[in-house]
mmCIF file of C-alpha atoms in Angstrom:
data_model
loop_
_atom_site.group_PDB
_atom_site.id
_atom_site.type_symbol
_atom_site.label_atom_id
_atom_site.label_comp_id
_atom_site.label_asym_id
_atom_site.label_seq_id
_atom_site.Cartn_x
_atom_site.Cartn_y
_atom_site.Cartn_z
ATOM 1 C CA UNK F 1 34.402 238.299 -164.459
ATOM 2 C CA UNK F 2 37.364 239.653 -162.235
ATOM 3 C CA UNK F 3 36.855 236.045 -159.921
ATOM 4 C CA UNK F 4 37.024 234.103 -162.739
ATOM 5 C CA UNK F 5 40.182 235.680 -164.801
ATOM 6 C CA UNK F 6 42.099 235.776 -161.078
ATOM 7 C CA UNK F 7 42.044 231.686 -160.906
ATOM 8 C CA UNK F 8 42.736 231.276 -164.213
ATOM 9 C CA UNK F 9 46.327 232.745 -163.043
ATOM 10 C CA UNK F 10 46.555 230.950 -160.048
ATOM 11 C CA UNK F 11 48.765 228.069 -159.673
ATOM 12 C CA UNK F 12 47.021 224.723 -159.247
ATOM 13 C CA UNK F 13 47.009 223.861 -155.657
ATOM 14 C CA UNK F 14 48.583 220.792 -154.825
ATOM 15 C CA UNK F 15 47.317 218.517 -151.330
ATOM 16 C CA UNK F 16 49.690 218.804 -148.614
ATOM 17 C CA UNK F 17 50.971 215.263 -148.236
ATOM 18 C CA UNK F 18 53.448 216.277 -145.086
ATOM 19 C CA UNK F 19 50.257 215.293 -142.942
ATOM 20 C CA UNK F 20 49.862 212.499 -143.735
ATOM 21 C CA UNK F 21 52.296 209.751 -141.569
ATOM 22 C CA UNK F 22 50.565 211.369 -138.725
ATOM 23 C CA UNK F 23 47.297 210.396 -139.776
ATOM 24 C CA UNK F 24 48.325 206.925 -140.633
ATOM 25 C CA UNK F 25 50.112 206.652 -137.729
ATOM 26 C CA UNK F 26 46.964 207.329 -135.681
ATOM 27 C CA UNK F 27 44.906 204.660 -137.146
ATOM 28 C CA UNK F 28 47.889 202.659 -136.560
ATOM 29 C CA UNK F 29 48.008 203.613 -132.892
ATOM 30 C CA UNK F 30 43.979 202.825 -132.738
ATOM 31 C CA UNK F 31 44.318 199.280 -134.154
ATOM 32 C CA UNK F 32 47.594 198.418 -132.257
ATOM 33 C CA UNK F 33 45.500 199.451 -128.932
ATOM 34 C CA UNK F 34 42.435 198.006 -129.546
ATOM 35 C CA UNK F 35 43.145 194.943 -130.967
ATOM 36 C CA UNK F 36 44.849 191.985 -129.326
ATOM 37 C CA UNK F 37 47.547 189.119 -130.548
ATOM 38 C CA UNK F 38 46.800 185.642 -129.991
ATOM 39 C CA UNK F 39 48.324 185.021 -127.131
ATOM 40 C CA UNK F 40 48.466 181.399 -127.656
ATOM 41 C CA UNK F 41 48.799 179.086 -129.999
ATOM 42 C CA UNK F 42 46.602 176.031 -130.896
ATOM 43 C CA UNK F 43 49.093 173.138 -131.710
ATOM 44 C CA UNK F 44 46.550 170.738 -132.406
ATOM 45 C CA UNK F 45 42.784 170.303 -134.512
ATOM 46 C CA UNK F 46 39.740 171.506 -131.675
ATOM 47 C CA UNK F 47 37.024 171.647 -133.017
ATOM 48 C CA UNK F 48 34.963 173.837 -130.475
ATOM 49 C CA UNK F 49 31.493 172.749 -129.296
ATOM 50 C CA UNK F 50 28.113 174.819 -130.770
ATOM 51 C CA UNK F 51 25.815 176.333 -127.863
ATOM 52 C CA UNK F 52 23.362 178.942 -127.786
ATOM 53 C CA UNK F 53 23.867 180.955 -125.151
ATOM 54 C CA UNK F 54 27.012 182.626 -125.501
ATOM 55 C CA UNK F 55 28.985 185.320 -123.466
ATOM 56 C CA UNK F 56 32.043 186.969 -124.661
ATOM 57 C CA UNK F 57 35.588 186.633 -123.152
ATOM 58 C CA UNK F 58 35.973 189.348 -120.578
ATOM 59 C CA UNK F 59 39.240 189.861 -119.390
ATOM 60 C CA UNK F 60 41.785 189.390 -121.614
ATOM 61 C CA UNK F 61 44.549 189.045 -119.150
ATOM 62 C CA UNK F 62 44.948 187.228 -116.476
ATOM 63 C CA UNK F 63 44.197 184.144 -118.444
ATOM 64 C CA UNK F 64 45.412 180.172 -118.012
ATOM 65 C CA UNK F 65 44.528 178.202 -121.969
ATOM 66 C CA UNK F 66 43.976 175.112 -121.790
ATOM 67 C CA UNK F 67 43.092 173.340 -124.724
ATOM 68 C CA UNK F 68 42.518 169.511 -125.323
ATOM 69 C CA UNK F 69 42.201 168.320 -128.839
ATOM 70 C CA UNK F 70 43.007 165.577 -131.166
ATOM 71 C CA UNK F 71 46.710 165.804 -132.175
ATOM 72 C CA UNK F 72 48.174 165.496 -135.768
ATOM 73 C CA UNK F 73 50.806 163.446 -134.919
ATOM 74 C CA UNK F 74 50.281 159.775 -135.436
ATOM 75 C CA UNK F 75 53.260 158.690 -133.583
ATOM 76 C CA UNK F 76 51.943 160.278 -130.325
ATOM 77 C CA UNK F 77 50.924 157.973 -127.265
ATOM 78 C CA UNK F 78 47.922 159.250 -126.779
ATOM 79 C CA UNK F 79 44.838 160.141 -129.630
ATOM 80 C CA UNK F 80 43.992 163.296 -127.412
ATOM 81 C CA UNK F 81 46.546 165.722 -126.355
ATOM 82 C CA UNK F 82 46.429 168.700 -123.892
ATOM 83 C CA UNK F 83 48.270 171.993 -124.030
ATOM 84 C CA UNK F 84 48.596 174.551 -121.614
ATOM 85 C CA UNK F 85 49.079 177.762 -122.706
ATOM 86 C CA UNK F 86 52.018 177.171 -125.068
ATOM 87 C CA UNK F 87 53.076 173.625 -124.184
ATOM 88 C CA UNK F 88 51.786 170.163 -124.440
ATOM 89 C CA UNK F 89 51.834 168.269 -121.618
ATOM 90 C CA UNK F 90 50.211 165.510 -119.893
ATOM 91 C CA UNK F 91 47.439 165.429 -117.821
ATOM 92 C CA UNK F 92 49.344 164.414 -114.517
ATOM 93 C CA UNK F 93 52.280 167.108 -114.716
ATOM 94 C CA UNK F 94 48.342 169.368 -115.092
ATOM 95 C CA UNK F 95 48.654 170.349 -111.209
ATOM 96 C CA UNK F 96 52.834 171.217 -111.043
ATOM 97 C CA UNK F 97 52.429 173.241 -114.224
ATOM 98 C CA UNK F 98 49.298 175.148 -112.858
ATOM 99 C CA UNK F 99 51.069 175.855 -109.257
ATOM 100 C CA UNK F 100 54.090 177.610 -111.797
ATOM 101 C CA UNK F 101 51.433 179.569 -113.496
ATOM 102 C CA UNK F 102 49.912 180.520 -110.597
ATOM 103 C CA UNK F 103 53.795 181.453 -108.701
ATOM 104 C CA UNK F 104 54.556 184.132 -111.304
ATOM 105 C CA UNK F 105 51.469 186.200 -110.401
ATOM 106 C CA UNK F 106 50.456 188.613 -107.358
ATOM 107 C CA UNK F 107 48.409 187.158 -104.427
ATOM 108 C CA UNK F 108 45.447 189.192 -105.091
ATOM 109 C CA UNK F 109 45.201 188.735 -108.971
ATOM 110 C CA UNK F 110 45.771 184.850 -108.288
ATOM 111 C CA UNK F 111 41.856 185.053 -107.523
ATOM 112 C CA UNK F 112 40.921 186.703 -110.541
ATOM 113 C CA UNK F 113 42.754 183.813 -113.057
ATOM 114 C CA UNK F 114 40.342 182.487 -115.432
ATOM 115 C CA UNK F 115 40.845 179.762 -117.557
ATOM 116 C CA UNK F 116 39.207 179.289 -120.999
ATOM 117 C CA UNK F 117 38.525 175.484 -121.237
ATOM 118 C CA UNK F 118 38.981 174.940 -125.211
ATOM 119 C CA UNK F 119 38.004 171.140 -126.065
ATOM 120 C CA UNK F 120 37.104 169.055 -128.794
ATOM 121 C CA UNK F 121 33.525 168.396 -128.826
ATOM 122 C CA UNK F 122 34.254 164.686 -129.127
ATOM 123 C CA UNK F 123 36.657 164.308 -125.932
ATOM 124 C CA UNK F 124 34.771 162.498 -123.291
ATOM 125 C CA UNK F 125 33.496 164.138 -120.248
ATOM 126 C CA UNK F 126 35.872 161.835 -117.929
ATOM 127 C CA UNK F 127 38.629 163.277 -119.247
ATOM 128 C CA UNK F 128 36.967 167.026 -118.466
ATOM 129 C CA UNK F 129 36.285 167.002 -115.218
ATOM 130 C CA UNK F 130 39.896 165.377 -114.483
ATOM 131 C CA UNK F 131 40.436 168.519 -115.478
ATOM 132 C CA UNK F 132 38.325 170.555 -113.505
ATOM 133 C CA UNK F 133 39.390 168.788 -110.326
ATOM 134 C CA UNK F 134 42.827 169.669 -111.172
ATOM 135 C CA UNK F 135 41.968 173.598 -111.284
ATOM 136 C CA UNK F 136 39.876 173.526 -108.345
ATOM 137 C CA UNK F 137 42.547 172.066 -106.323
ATOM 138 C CA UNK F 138 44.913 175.217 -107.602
ATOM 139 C CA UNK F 139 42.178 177.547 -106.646
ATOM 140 C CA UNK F 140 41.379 178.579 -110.438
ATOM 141 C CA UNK F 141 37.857 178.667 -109.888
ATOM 142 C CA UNK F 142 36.097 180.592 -112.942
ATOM 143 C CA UNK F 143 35.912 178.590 -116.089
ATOM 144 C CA UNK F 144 34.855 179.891 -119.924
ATOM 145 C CA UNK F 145 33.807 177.212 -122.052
ATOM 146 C CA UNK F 146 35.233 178.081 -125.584
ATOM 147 C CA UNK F 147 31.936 177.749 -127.581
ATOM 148 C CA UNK F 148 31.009 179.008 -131.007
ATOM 149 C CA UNK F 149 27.376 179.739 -132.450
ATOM 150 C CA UNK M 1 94.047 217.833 -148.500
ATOM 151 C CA UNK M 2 92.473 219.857 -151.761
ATOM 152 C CA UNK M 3 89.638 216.565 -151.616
ATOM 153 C CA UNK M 4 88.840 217.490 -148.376
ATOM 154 C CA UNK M 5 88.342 221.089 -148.867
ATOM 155 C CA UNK M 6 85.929 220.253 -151.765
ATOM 156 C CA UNK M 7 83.942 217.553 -149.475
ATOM 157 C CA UNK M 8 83.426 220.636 -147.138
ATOM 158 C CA UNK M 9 82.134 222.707 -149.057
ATOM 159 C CA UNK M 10 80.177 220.435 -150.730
ATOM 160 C CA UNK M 11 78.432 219.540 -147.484
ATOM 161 C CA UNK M 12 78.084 223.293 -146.594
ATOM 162 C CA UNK M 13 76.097 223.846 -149.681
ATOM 163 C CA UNK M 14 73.297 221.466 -149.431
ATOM 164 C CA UNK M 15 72.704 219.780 -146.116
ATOM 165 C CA UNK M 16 69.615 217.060 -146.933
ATOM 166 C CA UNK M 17 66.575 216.696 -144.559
ATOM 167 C CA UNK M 18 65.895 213.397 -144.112
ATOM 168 C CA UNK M 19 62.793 212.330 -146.311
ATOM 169 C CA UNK M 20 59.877 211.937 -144.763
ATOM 170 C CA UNK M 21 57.928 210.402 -147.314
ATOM 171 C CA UNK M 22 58.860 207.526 -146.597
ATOM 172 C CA UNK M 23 57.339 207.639 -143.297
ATOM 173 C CA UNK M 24 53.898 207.060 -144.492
ATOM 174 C CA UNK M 25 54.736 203.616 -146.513
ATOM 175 C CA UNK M 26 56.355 202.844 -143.173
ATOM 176 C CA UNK M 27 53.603 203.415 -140.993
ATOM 177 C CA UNK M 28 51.078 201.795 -143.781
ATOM 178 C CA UNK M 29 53.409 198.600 -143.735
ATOM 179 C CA UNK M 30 52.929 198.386 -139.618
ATOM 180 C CA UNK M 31 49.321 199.403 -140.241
ATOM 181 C CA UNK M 32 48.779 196.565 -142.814
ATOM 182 C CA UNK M 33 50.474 194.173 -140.395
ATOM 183 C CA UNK M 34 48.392 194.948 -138.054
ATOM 184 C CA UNK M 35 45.297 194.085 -139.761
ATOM 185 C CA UNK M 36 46.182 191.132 -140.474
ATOM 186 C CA UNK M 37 47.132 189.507 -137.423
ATOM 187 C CA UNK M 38 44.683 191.223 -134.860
ATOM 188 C CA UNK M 39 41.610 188.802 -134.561
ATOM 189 C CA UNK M 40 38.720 191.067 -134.539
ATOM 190 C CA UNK M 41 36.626 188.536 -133.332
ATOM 191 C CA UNK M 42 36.256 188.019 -129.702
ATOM 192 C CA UNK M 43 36.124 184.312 -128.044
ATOM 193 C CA UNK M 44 32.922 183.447 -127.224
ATOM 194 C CA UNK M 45 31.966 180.462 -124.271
ATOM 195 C CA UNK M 46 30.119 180.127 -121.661
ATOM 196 C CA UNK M 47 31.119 180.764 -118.052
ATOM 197 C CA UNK M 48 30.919 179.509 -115.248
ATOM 198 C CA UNK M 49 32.605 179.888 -111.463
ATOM 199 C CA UNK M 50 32.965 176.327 -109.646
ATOM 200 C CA UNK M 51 32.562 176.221 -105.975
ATOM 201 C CA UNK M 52 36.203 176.353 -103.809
ATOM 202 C CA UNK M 53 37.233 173.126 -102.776
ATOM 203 C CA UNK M 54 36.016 174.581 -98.816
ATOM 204 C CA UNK M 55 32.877 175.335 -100.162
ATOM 205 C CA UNK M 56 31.882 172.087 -101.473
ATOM 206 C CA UNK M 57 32.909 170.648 -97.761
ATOM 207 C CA UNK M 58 30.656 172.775 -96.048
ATOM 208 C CA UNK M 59 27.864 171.895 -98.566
ATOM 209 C CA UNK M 60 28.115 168.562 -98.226
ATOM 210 C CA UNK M 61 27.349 169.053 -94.331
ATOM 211 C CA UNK M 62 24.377 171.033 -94.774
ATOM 212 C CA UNK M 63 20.875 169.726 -94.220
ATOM 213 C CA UNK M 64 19.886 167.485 -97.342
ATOM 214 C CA UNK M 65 18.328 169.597 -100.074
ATOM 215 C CA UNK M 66 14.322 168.702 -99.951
ATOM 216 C CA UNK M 67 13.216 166.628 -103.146
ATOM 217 C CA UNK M 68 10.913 169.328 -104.222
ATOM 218 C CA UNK M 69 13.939 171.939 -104.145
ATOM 219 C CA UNK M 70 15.736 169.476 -106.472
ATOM 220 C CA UNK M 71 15.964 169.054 -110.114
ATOM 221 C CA UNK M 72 18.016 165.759 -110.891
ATOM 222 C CA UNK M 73 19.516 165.114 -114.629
ATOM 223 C CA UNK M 74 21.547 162.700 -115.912
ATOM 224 C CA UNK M 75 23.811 162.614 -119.055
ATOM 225 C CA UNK M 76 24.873 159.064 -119.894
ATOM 226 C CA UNK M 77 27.277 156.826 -121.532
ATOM 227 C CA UNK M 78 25.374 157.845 -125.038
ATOM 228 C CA UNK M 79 25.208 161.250 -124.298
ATOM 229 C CA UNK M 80 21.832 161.265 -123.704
ATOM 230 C CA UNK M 81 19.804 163.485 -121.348
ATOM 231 C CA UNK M 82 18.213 161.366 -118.707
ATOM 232 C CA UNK M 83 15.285 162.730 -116.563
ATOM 233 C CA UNK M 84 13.310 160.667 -114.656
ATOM 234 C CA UNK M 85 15.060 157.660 -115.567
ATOM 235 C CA UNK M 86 14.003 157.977 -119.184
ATOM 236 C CA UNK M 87 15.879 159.622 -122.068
ATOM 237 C CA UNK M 88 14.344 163.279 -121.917
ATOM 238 C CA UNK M 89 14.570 165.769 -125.620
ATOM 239 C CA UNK M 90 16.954 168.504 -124.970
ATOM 240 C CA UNK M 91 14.625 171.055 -126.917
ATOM 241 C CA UNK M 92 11.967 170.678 -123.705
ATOM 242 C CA UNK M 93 14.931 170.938 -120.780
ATOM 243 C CA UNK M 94 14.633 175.091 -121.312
ATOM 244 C CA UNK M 95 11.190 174.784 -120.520
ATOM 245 C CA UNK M 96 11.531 172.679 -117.876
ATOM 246 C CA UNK M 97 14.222 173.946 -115.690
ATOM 247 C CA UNK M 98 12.503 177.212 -116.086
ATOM 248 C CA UNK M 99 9.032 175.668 -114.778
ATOM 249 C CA UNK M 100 11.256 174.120 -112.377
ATOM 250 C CA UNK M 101 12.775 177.763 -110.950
ATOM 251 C CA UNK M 102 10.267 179.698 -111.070
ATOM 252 C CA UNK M 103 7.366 177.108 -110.259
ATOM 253 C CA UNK M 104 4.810 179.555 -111.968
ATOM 254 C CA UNK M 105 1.654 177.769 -110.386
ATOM 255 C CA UNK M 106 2.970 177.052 -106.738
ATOM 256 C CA UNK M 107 2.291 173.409 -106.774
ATOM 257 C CA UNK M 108 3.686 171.424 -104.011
ATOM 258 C CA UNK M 109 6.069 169.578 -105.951
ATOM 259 C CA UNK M 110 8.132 172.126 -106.847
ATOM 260 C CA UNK M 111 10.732 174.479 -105.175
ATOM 261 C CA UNK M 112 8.968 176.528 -102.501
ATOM 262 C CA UNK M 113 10.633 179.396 -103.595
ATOM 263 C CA UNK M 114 12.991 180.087 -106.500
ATOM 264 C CA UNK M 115 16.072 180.986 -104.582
ATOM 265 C CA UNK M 116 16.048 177.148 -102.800
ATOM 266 C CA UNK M 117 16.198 174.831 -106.205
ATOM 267 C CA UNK M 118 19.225 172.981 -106.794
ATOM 268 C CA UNK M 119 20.124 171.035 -110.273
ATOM 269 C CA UNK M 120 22.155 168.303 -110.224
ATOM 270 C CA UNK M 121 23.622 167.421 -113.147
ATOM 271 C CA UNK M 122 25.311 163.797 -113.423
ATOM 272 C CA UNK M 123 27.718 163.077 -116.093
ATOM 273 C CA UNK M 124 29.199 159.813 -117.440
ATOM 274 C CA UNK M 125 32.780 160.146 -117.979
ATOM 275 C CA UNK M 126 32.120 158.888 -121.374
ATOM 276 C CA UNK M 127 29.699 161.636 -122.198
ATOM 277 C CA UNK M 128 31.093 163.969 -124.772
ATOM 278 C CA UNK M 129 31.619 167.264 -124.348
ATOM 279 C CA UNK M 130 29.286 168.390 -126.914
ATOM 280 C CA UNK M 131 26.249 167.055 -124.930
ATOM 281 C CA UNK M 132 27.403 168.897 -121.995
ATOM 282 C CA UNK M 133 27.631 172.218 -123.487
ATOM 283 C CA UNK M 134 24.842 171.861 -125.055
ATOM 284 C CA UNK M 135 22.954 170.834 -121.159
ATOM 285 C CA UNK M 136 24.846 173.918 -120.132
ATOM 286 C CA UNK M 137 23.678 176.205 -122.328
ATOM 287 C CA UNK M 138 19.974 175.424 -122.006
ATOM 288 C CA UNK M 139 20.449 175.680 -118.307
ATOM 289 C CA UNK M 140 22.365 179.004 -118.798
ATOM 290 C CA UNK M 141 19.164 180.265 -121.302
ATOM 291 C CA UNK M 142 16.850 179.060 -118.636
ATOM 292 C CA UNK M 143 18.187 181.371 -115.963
ATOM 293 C CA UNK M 144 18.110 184.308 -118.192
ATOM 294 C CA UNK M 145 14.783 185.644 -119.372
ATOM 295 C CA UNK M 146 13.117 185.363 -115.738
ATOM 296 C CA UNK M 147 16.665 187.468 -114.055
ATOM 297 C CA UNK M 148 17.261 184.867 -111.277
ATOM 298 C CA UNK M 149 21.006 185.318 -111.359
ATOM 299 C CA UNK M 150 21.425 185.552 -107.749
ATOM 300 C CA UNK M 151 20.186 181.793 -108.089
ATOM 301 C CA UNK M 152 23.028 180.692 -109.925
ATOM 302 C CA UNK M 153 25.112 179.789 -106.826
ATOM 303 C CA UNK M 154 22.775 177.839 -105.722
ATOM 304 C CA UNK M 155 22.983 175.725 -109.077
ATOM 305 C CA UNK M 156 25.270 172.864 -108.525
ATOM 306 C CA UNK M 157 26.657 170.216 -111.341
ATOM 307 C CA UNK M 158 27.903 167.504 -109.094
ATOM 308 C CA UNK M 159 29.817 165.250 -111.402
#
């Protein structure tokens, strides 16, 4: 009987909001650390091939893009196009761009480049391994296929 | 001069704390941006490590790879898979590759021992890509239920 009359006096409590920016700041600090921006942009329609066996994309840096893809633009030369990282270029400027790419990076993380391969399922195979000769020649020797299930 | 006095004063009186309830909206803003353009999702692929251009030199001096150590496929101009010089279902290439490797019944036909097979893999240039990934992948799937992947170097796609 005593309890009951002694919260009947009591002034409501009200939640402590002073708290709470640091708890929303924390989730922000979570998601900022383990998420990443694309670092790249696609500037033109690939439509990724479908395989089965699938691994994801380890290292997140360290990492050349090269995608080739059909390009929006009907005034372009060519039907395909081919952009590395964030420019489009040409497949015979492919070896000069990679040697820059490969200049602004240390000696002993030049061996640890990767570069994700992201083509149209309808580009020919020719036009692949011109490719892949390219980055041999510049020493980028691990490849990941861009695939989706 | 009697202004100024009074501005004093005032400011003596009541000094404000800078609200800090905005903060949260703030931090919810960044949070909600955040959200948004973080892709969750990681790329997916398939890798795969090509042999240095010194490497390839020093296989191509080697002794010639024995025809029971070798697998040969083809993808054509249609993107077909060619084995034995006639189009071959990609559905059975799992299976086969993997009789291939492991050579479950020692026959004398097959590679000796699984660590010696080579695949070569021939590819028109007009091929598309999807064919390949899909060879690839069935290669890759092959390799992985039996835990051969100390093999994998010895698995060559000669273009």
């Amino acid at each position: 009987m005593n309890r009951f009359r002694r919260n009947k006096n009591q002034v409501s409590m009200e939640i402590n909001t002073a708290s709470l920016p640091d708890l929303i700041f924390t989730i922000l600090f979570f998601f900022m650390i383990t998420t990443h921006l694309q670092p790249v942009f696609n500037k033109m329609k690939v439509d990724v091939p479908t395989a089965t066996e699938l691994q994801k994309l380890q290292e997140k840096s360290l990492i050349v893009y090269i995608m080739v893809g059909k390009t929006d633009d009907t005034r372009a030369l060519h039907a395909t196009s081919l952009q590395l990282n964030n420019e489009i270029i040409l497949l015979e400027e492919l070896p000069e761009k990679l040697k820059t790419v490969k200049s602004g990076i240390t000696e002993e993380d030049q061996s640890k480049l990767t570069t994700v391969l992201k083509v149209d399922k309808t580009i020919p195979m020719g036009l692949v391994n011109d490719i892949k000769a390219h980055l041999r020649e510049a020493g980028i020797l691990t490849i990941h296929y861009a695939a989706k299930k | 001069m009697l202004e100024g006095g009074f501005t004093f004063r005032k400011s003596k009186k009541q000094r404000p704390g800078i609200s800090s309830s905005a903060s949260a909206d703030i931090a919810f803003l960044l949070l909600v941006f955040f959200l948004i353009t973080s892709s969750l999702e990681s790329q997916t692929g398939i890798y795969r490590r090509m042999d240095a251009p010194a490497a390839e030199k020093a296989l191509k001096k080697r002794a010639p790879v024995l025809d029971r150590n070798l697998l040969e496929l083809a993808l054509n101009e249609h993107s077909q898979l060619i084995y034995n010089d006639s189009v071959f279902a990609l559905e059975n290439l799992r299976e086969l590759s993997q009789t291939f490797i492991t050579n479950p019944n020692h026959v004398d036909f097959l590679p000796e021992t699984p660590d010696k097979h080579v695949i070569r893999l021939q590819i028109s240039r007009d091929a598309d890509y999807q064919s390949y990934l899909s060879v690839l992948s069935e290669l890759h799937a092959s390799y992985s239920p039996i835990h051969i992947y100390e093999t994998e170097a010895a698995k060559g796609d000669n273009p």
